[in-house]
Each structure stands twice: as C-alpha cells, then as structure tokens.
PDB file of C-alpha atoms in Angstrom:
ATOM      1  CA  UNK A   1       0.000   0.000   0.000  1.00 74.00           C
ATOM      2  CA  UNK A   2       0.895   3.651  -0.190  1.00 88.00           C
ATOM      3  CA  UNK A   3       3.239   5.118   2.396  1.00 93.00           C
ATOM      4  CA  UNK A   4       2.637   8.208   4.481  1.00 96.00           C
ATOM      5  CA  UNK A   5       5.411   9.543   6.675  1.00 96.00           C
ATOM      6  CA  UNK A   6       5.362  12.002   9.547  1.00 97.00           C
ATOM      7  CA  UNK A   7       8.062  14.001  11.224  1.00 97.00           C
ATOM      8  CA  UNK A   8       8.880  14.261  14.042  1.00 97.00           C
ATOM      9  CA  UNK A   9       7.628  11.083  15.655  1.00 96.00           C
ATOM     10  CA  UNK A  10       7.859  12.618  19.073  1.00 97.00           C
ATOM     11  CA  UNK A  11       8.231  16.167  20.335  1.00 97.00           C
ATOM     12  CA  UNK A  12       8.384  17.711  23.768  1.00 97.00           C
ATOM     13  CA  UNK A  13       8.031  21.457  24.063  1.00 96.00           C
ATOM     14  CA  UNK A  14       7.450  24.169  26.604  1.00 96.00           C
ATOM     15  CA  UNK A  15       4.080  25.794  27.039  1.00 97.00           C
ATOM     16  CA  UNK A  16       3.655  28.788  24.758  1.00 96.00           C
ATOM     17  CA  UNK A  17       5.910  27.577  21.968  1.00 97.00           C
ATOM     18  CA  UNK A  18       4.806  26.498  18.497  1.00 97.00           C
ATOM     19  CA  UNK A  19       5.361  23.077  17.032  1.00 97.00           C
ATOM     20  CA  UNK A  20       5.309  22.073  13.374  1.00 98.00           C
ATOM     21  CA  UNK A  21       4.493  18.543  12.234  1.00 98.00           C
ATOM     22  CA  UNK A  22       5.167  17.441   8.666  1.00 97.00           C
ATOM     23  CA  UNK A  23       3.207  14.861   6.726  1.00 96.00           C
ATOM     24  CA  UNK A  24       4.409  13.463   3.423  1.00 96.00           C
ATOM     25  CA  UNK A  25       2.971  11.033   0.920  1.00 94.00           C
ATOM     26  CA  UNK A  26       6.061   9.163  -0.230  1.00 94.00           C
ATOM     27  CA  UNK A  27       4.994   7.298  -3.339  1.00 90.00           C
ATOM     28  CA  UNK A  28       1.860   9.056  -4.480  1.00 91.00           C
ATOM     29  CA  UNK A  29       0.390  12.496  -4.843  1.00 91.00           C
ATOM     30  CA  UNK A  30      -2.330  13.509  -2.438  1.00 89.00           C
ATOM     31  CA  UNK A  31      -4.565  16.438  -3.272  1.00 84.00           C
ATOM     32  CA  UNK A  32      -6.268  15.893   0.053  1.00 88.00           C
ATOM     33  CA  UNK A  33      -4.728  15.066   3.393  1.00 93.00           C
ATOM     34  CA  UNK A  34      -6.397  14.704   6.759  1.00 95.00           C
ATOM     35  CA  UNK A  35      -5.226  15.550  10.265  1.00 97.00           C
ATOM     36  CA  UNK A  36      -6.463  13.552  13.236  1.00 96.00           C
ATOM     37  CA  UNK A  37      -5.978  13.688  16.936  1.00 96.00           C
ATOM     38  CA  UNK A  38      -6.177  10.677  19.199  1.00 93.00           C
ATOM     39  CA  UNK A  39      -6.389  10.585  22.976  1.00 89.00           C
ATOM     40  CA  UNK A  40      -5.417   7.440  24.902  1.00 86.00           C
ATOM     41  CA  UNK A  41      -7.818   4.538  24.397  1.00 82.00           C
ATOM     42  CA  UNK A  42     -10.033   6.583  22.135  1.00 85.00           C
ATOM     43  CA  UNK A  43     -10.665   6.525  18.430  1.00 85.00           C
ATOM     44  CA  UNK A  44      -9.314   9.043  15.967  1.00 91.00           C
ATOM     45  CA  UNK A  45     -10.915  12.447  15.844  1.00 91.00           C
ATOM     46  CA  UNK A  46     -10.758  14.323  12.571  1.00 93.00           C
ATOM     47  CA  UNK A  47      -9.425  17.831  13.064  1.00 95.00           C
ATOM     48  CA  UNK A  48      -9.263  19.155   9.531  1.00 94.00           C
ATOM     49  CA  UNK A  49      -9.098  18.313   5.866  1.00 92.00           C
ATOM     50  CA  UNK A  50      -6.154  19.796   4.054  1.00 88.00           C
ATOM     51  CA  UNK A  51      -6.496  20.605   0.363  1.00 85.00           C
ATOM     52  CA  UNK A  52      -3.503  21.331  -1.815  1.00 84.00           C
ATOM     53  CA  UNK A  53      -3.414  24.939  -2.856  1.00 82.00           C
ATOM     54  CA  UNK A  54      -6.417  26.040  -0.837  1.00 84.00           C
ATOM     55  CA  UNK A  55      -7.540  26.618   2.724  1.00 87.00           C
ATOM     56  CA  UNK A  56      -8.078  23.718   5.052  1.00 91.00           C
ATOM     57  CA  UNK A  57     -11.540  22.741   6.189  1.00 91.00           C
ATOM     58  CA  UNK A  58     -11.754  22.503   9.960  1.00 94.00           C
ATOM     59  CA  UNK A  59     -14.128  20.359  11.969  1.00 92.00           C
ATOM     60  CA  UNK A  60     -16.496  21.964  14.391  1.00 92.00           C
ATOM     61  CA  UNK A  61     -14.772  22.925  17.610  1.00 93.00           C
ATOM     62  CA  UNK A  62     -11.253  22.936  16.165  1.00 95.00           C
ATOM     63  CA  UNK A  63      -9.587  26.351  16.353  1.00 94.00           C
ATOM     64  CA  UNK A  64      -8.142  27.179  12.968  1.00 93.00           C
ATOM     65  CA  UNK A  65      -5.903  29.908  14.407  1.00 95.00           C
ATOM     66  CA  UNK A  66      -4.411  27.461  16.848  1.00 96.00           C
ATOM     67  CA  UNK A  67      -3.933  24.559  14.451  1.00 97.00           C
ATOM     68  CA  UNK A  68      -2.488  26.040  11.279  1.00 96.00           C
ATOM     69  CA  UNK A  69      -2.497  23.770   8.256  1.00 94.00           C
ATOM     70  CA  UNK A  70      -0.523  24.334   5.084  1.00 91.00           C
ATOM     71  CA  UNK A  71      -0.780  21.981   2.129  1.00 89.00           C
ATOM     72  CA  UNK A  72       1.940  23.497  -0.033  1.00 84.00           C
ATOM     73  CA  UNK A  73       2.433  20.644  -2.478  1.00 89.00           C
ATOM     74  CA  UNK A  74       0.850  17.388  -3.560  1.00 90.00           C
ATOM     75  CA  UNK A  75       3.126  15.444  -1.231  1.00 93.00           C
ATOM     76  CA  UNK A  76       3.436  17.674   1.821  1.00 94.00           C
ATOM     77  CA  UNK A  77       1.058  19.006   4.434  1.00 94.00           C
ATOM     78  CA  UNK A  78       2.098  20.630   7.693  1.00 95.00           C
ATOM     79  CA  UNK A  79       0.255  21.149  10.957  1.00 97.00           C
ATOM     80  CA  UNK A  80       1.509  23.866  13.270  1.00 97.00           C
ATOM     81  CA  UNK A  81       0.257  23.913  16.827  1.00 97.00           C
ATOM     82  CA  UNK A  82       0.639  27.537  17.846  1.00 97.00           C
ATOM     83  CA  UNK A  83       1.196  28.634  21.437  1.00 96.00           C
ATOM     84  CA  UNK A  84       0.908  25.072  22.616  1.00 96.00           C
ATOM     85  CA  UNK A  85      -0.473  24.338  26.072  1.00 96.00           C
ATOM     86  CA  UNK A  86      -0.483  21.133  28.116  1.00 96.00           C
ATOM     87  CA  UNK A  87      -4.031  20.352  27.011  1.00 95.00           C
ATOM     88  CA  UNK A  88      -2.729  20.141  23.427  1.00 96.00           C
ATOM     89  CA  UNK A  89      -0.634  17.129  24.394  1.00 96.00           C
ATOM     90  CA  UNK A  90      -1.897  14.288  22.265  1.00 96.00           C
ATOM     91  CA  UNK A  91      -1.128  11.907  19.420  1.00 97.00           C
ATOM     92  CA  UNK A  92      -1.479  13.630  16.051  1.00 98.00           C
ATOM     93  CA  UNK A  93      -1.854  11.501  12.950  1.00 97.00           C
ATOM     94  CA  UNK A  94      -2.019  12.554   9.340  1.00 97.00           C
ATOM     95  CA  UNK A  95      -3.622  10.619   6.543  1.00 96.00           C
ATOM     96  CA  UNK A  96      -3.842  10.736   2.770  1.00 93.00           C
ATOM     97  CA  UNK A  97      -6.181   9.131   0.320  1.00 87.00           C
ATOM     98  CA  UNK A  98      -5.036   7.318  -2.797  1.00 86.00           C
ATOM     99  CA  UNK A  99      -7.982   6.362  -4.914  1.00 83.00           C
ATOM    100  CA  UNK A 100     -10.586   5.027  -2.534  1.00 84.00           C
ATOM    101  CA  UNK A 101      -8.142   3.844   0.123  1.00 87.00           C
ATOM    102  CA  UNK A 102      -6.932   5.996   2.985  1.00 90.00           C
ATOM    103  CA  UNK A 103      -3.487   5.561   4.475  1.00 94.00           C
ATOM    104  CA  UNK A 104      -2.168   6.870   7.759  1.00 96.00           C
ATOM    105  CA  UNK A 105       1.151   8.138   8.944  1.00 96.00           C
ATOM    106  CA  UNK A 106       2.884   6.716  12.016  1.00 96.00           C
ATOM    107  CA  UNK A 107       1.758   9.593  14.210  1.00 97.00           C
ATOM    108  CA  UNK A 108       3.468  12.307  16.229  1.00 98.00           C
ATOM    109  CA  UNK A 109       3.299  12.303  19.983  1.00 97.00           C
ATOM    110  CA  UNK A 110       3.255  15.841  21.301  1.00 97.00           C
ATOM    111  CA  UNK A 111       3.946  16.545  24.946  1.00 97.00           C
ATOM    112  CA  UNK A 112       3.629  20.123  26.143  1.00 97.00           C
ATOM    113  CA  UNK A 113       5.227  20.820  29.502  1.00 96.00           C
TER     114      UNK A 113
ATOM    115  CA  UNK B   1     -27.632   6.387  16.960  1.00 66.00           C
ATOM    116  CA  UNK B   2     -23.991   6.624  16.014  1.00 74.00           C
ATOM    117  CA  UNK B   3     -23.170   6.249  12.375  1.00 86.00           C
ATOM    118  CA  UNK B   4     -20.778   3.361  13.040  1.00 92.00           C
ATOM    119  CA  UNK B   5     -21.062   0.973  15.956  1.00 93.00           C
ATOM    120  CA  UNK B   6     -18.269  -1.346  16.993  1.00 94.00           C
ATOM    121  CA  UNK B   7     -17.991  -3.400  20.154  1.00 86.00           C
ATOM    122  CA  UNK B   8     -14.873  -2.102  21.925  1.00 81.00           C
ATOM    123  CA  UNK B   9     -14.205  -5.435  23.612  1.00 85.00           C
ATOM    124  CA  UNK B  10     -11.697  -6.217  24.946  1.00 92.00           C
ATOM    125  CA  UNK B  11     -11.521  -9.556  23.183  1.00 95.00           C
ATOM    126  CA  UNK B  12      -9.103 -12.221  24.352  1.00 97.00           C
ATOM    127  CA  UNK B  13      -8.530 -15.457  22.415  1.00 97.00           C
ATOM    128  CA  UNK B  14      -5.991 -18.289  22.447  1.00 97.00           C
ATOM    129  CA  UNK B  15      -3.406 -18.550  19.706  1.00 98.00           C
ATOM    130  CA  UNK B  16      -4.777 -20.298  16.645  1.00 97.00           C
ATOM    131  CA  UNK B  17      -8.375 -19.228  17.227  1.00 97.00           C
ATOM    132  CA  UNK B  18     -10.573 -17.686  14.583  1.00 97.00           C
ATOM    133  CA  UNK B  19     -11.386 -14.102  15.450  1.00 97.00           C
ATOM    134  CA  UNK B  20     -14.534 -12.352  14.306  1.00 97.00           C
ATOM    135  CA  UNK B  21     -14.774  -8.565  14.472  1.00 97.00           C
ATOM    136  CA  UNK B  22     -17.882  -6.685  13.441  1.00 96.00           C
ATOM    137  CA  UNK B  23     -19.305  -3.264  12.801  1.00 97.00           C
ATOM    138  CA  UNK B  24     -22.741  -2.005  11.957  1.00 96.00           C
ATOM    139  CA  UNK B  25     -23.537   1.285  10.337  1.00 94.00           C
ATOM    140  CA  UNK B  26     -26.571   3.401   9.697  1.00 91.00           C
ATOM    141  CA  UNK B  27     -25.623   5.597   6.742  1.00 87.00           C
ATOM    142  CA  UNK B  28     -26.628   3.852   3.535  1.00 86.00           C
ATOM    143  CA  UNK B  29     -24.448   6.287   1.580  1.00 85.00           C
ATOM    144  CA  UNK B  30     -21.258   4.657   2.849  1.00 89.00           C
ATOM    145  CA  UNK B  31     -19.589   3.038  -0.123  1.00 88.00           C
ATOM    146  CA  UNK B  32     -16.035   2.155   0.879  1.00 90.00           C
ATOM    147  CA  UNK B  33     -15.174  -0.008   3.843  1.00 94.00           C
ATOM    148  CA  UNK B  34     -11.842  -0.465   5.517  1.00 95.00           C
ATOM    149  CA  UNK B  35     -10.321  -2.324   8.409  1.00 97.00           C
ATOM    150  CA  UNK B  36      -7.303  -0.915  10.152  1.00 97.00           C
ATOM    151  CA  UNK B  37      -4.978  -2.431  12.717  1.00 97.00           C
ATOM    152  CA  UNK B  38      -3.433  -0.088  15.241  1.00 96.00           C
ATOM    153  CA  UNK B  39      -0.667  -1.064  17.605  1.00 95.00           C
ATOM    154  CA  UNK B  40      -0.163   0.979  20.723  1.00 90.00           C
ATOM    155  CA  UNK B  41       1.388   4.385  20.021  1.00 88.00           C
ATOM    156  CA  UNK B  42       1.402   3.795  16.258  1.00 92.00           C
ATOM    157  CA  UNK B  43      -0.686   5.057  13.364  1.00 94.00           C
ATOM    158  CA  UNK B  44      -3.433   2.822  11.920  1.00 96.00           C
ATOM    159  CA  UNK B  45      -2.327   0.347   9.272  1.00 95.00           C
ATOM    160  CA  UNK B  46      -4.743  -0.457   6.462  1.00 95.00           C
ATOM    161  CA  UNK B  47      -5.497  -4.184   6.449  1.00 95.00           C
ATOM    162  CA  UNK B  48      -8.424  -4.599   4.115  1.00 94.00           C
ATOM    163  CA  UNK B  49     -10.416  -2.425   1.743  1.00 92.00           C
ATOM    164  CA  UNK B  50     -13.711  -3.422   0.179  1.00 92.00           C
ATOM    165  CA  UNK B  51     -16.177  -1.639  -2.013  1.00 87.00           C
ATOM    166  CA  UNK B  52     -19.070  -3.928  -2.738  1.00 80.00           C
ATOM    167  CA  UNK B  53     -20.986  -6.510  -0.776  1.00 87.00           C
ATOM    168  CA  UNK B  54     -19.299  -9.867  -0.567  1.00 89.00           C
ATOM    169  CA  UNK B  55     -16.061 -11.345   0.688  1.00 91.00           C
ATOM    170  CA  UNK B  56     -12.456 -10.373   0.165  1.00 94.00           C
ATOM    171  CA  UNK B  57      -9.597 -12.521   1.338  1.00 96.00           C
ATOM    172  CA  UNK B  58      -5.957 -11.653   1.956  1.00 95.00           C
ATOM    173  CA  UNK B  59      -3.887 -14.310   3.643  1.00 96.00           C
ATOM    174  CA  UNK B  60      -5.332 -15.000   7.077  1.00 97.00           C
ATOM    175  CA  UNK B  61      -7.742 -12.070   6.828  1.00 97.00           C
ATOM    176  CA  UNK B  62     -11.208 -12.086   5.300  1.00 97.00           C
ATOM    177  CA  UNK B  63     -13.416  -9.022   5.075  1.00 97.00           C
ATOM    178  CA  UNK B  64     -17.149  -9.292   4.542  1.00 96.00           C
ATOM    179  CA  UNK B  65     -19.588  -6.579   3.623  1.00 96.00           C
ATOM    180  CA  UNK B  66     -23.354  -6.936   3.693  1.00 95.00           C
ATOM    181  CA  UNK B  67     -24.788  -3.656   2.513  1.00 93.00           C
ATOM    182  CA  UNK B  68     -28.375  -4.840   2.818  1.00 93.00           C
ATOM    183  CA  UNK B  69     -27.859  -5.391   6.547  1.00 94.00           C
ATOM    184  CA  UNK B  70     -25.352  -2.552   6.927  1.00 94.00           C
ATOM    185  CA  UNK B  71     -22.954  -4.963   8.543  1.00 95.00           C
ATOM    186  CA  UNK B  72     -19.257  -5.564   7.984  1.00 97.00           C
ATOM    187  CA  UNK B  73     -16.939  -8.176   9.442  1.00 97.00           C
ATOM    188  CA  UNK B  74     -13.277  -9.024   9.628  1.00 97.00           C
ATOM    189  CA  UNK B  75     -12.203 -12.598  10.247  1.00 97.00           C
ATOM    190  CA  UNK B  76      -8.717 -13.554  11.311  1.00 98.00           C
ATOM    191  CA  UNK B  77      -7.786 -17.203  10.901  1.00 98.00           C
ATOM    192  CA  UNK B  78      -5.041 -18.928  12.860  1.00 98.00           C
ATOM    193  CA  UNK B  79      -4.619 -15.888  15.057  1.00 98.00           C
ATOM    194  CA  UNK B  80      -1.129 -15.099  16.325  1.00 97.00           C
ATOM    195  CA  UNK B  81       0.118 -13.144  19.340  1.00 97.00           C
ATOM    196  CA  UNK B  82       1.420 -10.557  16.870  1.00 96.00           C
ATOM    197  CA  UNK B  83      -2.204  -9.901  15.868  1.00 97.00           C
ATOM    198  CA  UNK B  84      -2.783  -8.376  19.305  1.00 97.00           C
ATOM    199  CA  UNK B  85      -3.808  -4.790  18.567  1.00 96.00           C
ATOM    200  CA  UNK B  86      -6.810  -2.533  18.257  1.00 96.00           C
ATOM    201  CA  UNK B  87      -8.862  -3.136  15.125  1.00 97.00           C
ATOM    202  CA  UNK B  88     -10.807  -0.231  13.699  1.00 96.00           C
ATOM    203  CA  UNK B  89     -13.498  -0.416  11.101  1.00 96.00           C
ATOM    204  CA  UNK B  90     -13.875   2.683   8.970  1.00 94.00           C
ATOM    205  CA  UNK B  91     -16.007   3.732   6.079  1.00 92.00           C
ATOM    206  CA  UNK B  92     -16.729   6.701   3.896  1.00 88.00           C
ATOM    207  CA  UNK B  93     -19.082   7.937   1.269  1.00 83.00           C
ATOM    208  CA  UNK B  94     -21.510  10.741   0.846  1.00 64.00           C
ATOM    209  CA  UNK B  95     -22.630  12.258   4.099  1.00 58.00           C
ATOM    210  CA  UNK B  96     -26.187  13.465   4.369  1.00 55.00           C
ATOM    211  CA  UNK B  97     -26.356  17.140   3.546  1.00 52.00           C
ATOM    212  CA  UNK B  98     -23.060  17.126   1.688  1.00 51.00           C
ATOM    213  CA  UNK B  99     -20.400  15.108  -0.027  1.00 46.00           C
ATOM    214  CA  UNK B 100     -17.361  15.718   2.100  1.00 48.00           C
ATOM    215  CA  UNK B 101     -16.225  12.084   2.013  1.00 75.00           C
ATOM    216  CA  UNK B 102     -14.963  11.973   5.583  1.00 83.00           C
ATOM    217  CA  UNK B 103     -13.790   8.667   6.936  1.00 89.00           C
ATOM    218  CA  UNK B 104     -15.983   7.563   9.841  1.00 89.00           C
ATOM    219  CA  UNK B 105     -14.471   5.193  12.377  1.00 91.00           C
ATOM    220  CA  UNK B 106     -15.826   2.666  14.775  1.00 92.00           C
ATOM    221  CA  UNK B 107     -14.507   2.918  18.325  1.00 90.00           C
ATOM    222  CA  UNK B 108     -12.091   0.048  17.760  1.00 93.00           C
ATOM    223  CA  UNK B 109     -11.900  -3.437  19.289  1.00 95.00           C
ATOM    224  CA  UNK B 110      -8.915  -4.314  21.444  1.00 95.00           C
ATOM    225  CA  UNK B 111      -7.804  -7.854  20.620  1.00 97.00           C
ATOM    226  CA  UNK B 112      -5.359  -9.931  22.634  1.00 97.00           C
ATOM    227  CA  UNK B 113      -4.145 -13.265  21.293  1.00 97.00           C
ATOM    228  CA  UNK B 114      -2.636 -15.329  24.063  1.00 97.00           C
ATOM    229  CA  UNK B 115       0.230 -17.738  23.316  1.00 95.00           C
TER     230      UNK B 115
END
C-alpha cells in the first residue's frame, strides 16, 4: 500500500511555543490530506481536511488559528500547533487518500510541559 | 444512533483461534469499507479495503460486507500473538447534507491473542 510519513515522531516542548508537524505522501500524490488527533484509548478524531493549494476545512470545535495547516504541495502538508499548552498534548496523525483507500502516517506524539 | 457501531471489547482469544470482528452502520451512503490495525502508540495500518458486498480474502484475513444489513466483518484465521492490537473499522461515502467524504471510524476493538 501507499506510504505516508510524519516528522517528528515525538516532540516535547514548553508551554507557549509552536510546534510544526510534517506529513508526506512518499509514493503518491495527495490532493487531500487529513489531520487527526487521538487521545489514549479513544478513536481518531478528525481535526481538519487539508487541500492542496487552498484553505483547510476545519471540523467543528477545532480552532483554525491554533492549528495552522498548510498543504503546499501534492506530497506535503504541515500542521503547526501555535502557542501550545499542556491540554494540546496528544497523538497527532495525518492521513492521505489514494484512490478510494486511505493511508495513515505513524503519528506524532506531542507533549507540552 | 452513532453512524458506526463497533464493540470495543476487549476480546481475548488463544493462539490459533478464529477471530470475528464486526461493525454495523446506519448511513446507507457509505460506499467504501476499511479495516485498520493499530498497535499501541502507532498510526493505523490499512489491512483490508472493500467496495461492494461480498467477501475479500488476503492471507489470514477475510473481510465481509453486507450492505443490505449494513454490517461488515473481519475474520482472522489462525490468530497469532502478533495480531494483538486494536482493530478499527472505517467507512466513507456521501454524508447526508453534503459530499465531504470523511472517513468515519468505529470505536475500535482491542484484541489480545494469548500464546
């Protein structure tokens, strides 16, 4: 299947700083990528849909000014958590669709101190 | 009623057992059905993808879709300890009121295969 990578896999930062997470589709082009958040022992929660060359579509309750998404090319989308706070600590996972199948990255564990 | 229902388990079976995992759904517009396996602290890994009603087999895994009953299943034959993970069903299609094609997940079933 198609491969989606994420970087970094783990990040620890101080409260108030910004963190950028990269998501790449390695062997296919993705006009649409998705960003999810997952809390322990819970299912994935869609945060936003990232469209190449246009603004992201955010789910209800997700602050677009806090979670900045940039889909600059067909193989790269970035999520920036601005002014991170401890409550933003979570597992962030990106995903991309190839045809009718959707593939996920390995996830990024963010810990905000 | 949630759009996708999945028994969260946990489910514990002995090595070699046949495992049956199931999901039901309510949105008849769902067209594409997937099963993912997620190990702890990892991203979901796509195991099976099906489009139409019927069976699809891949090694020890068989996916079934019954659109008339809005019911999907994943069977694991000769289960191994390495199969221990959370299994998520997921599906997408046209959502009522729009066509945003968002993937909708079940809650996931935690499976443990004991040696």
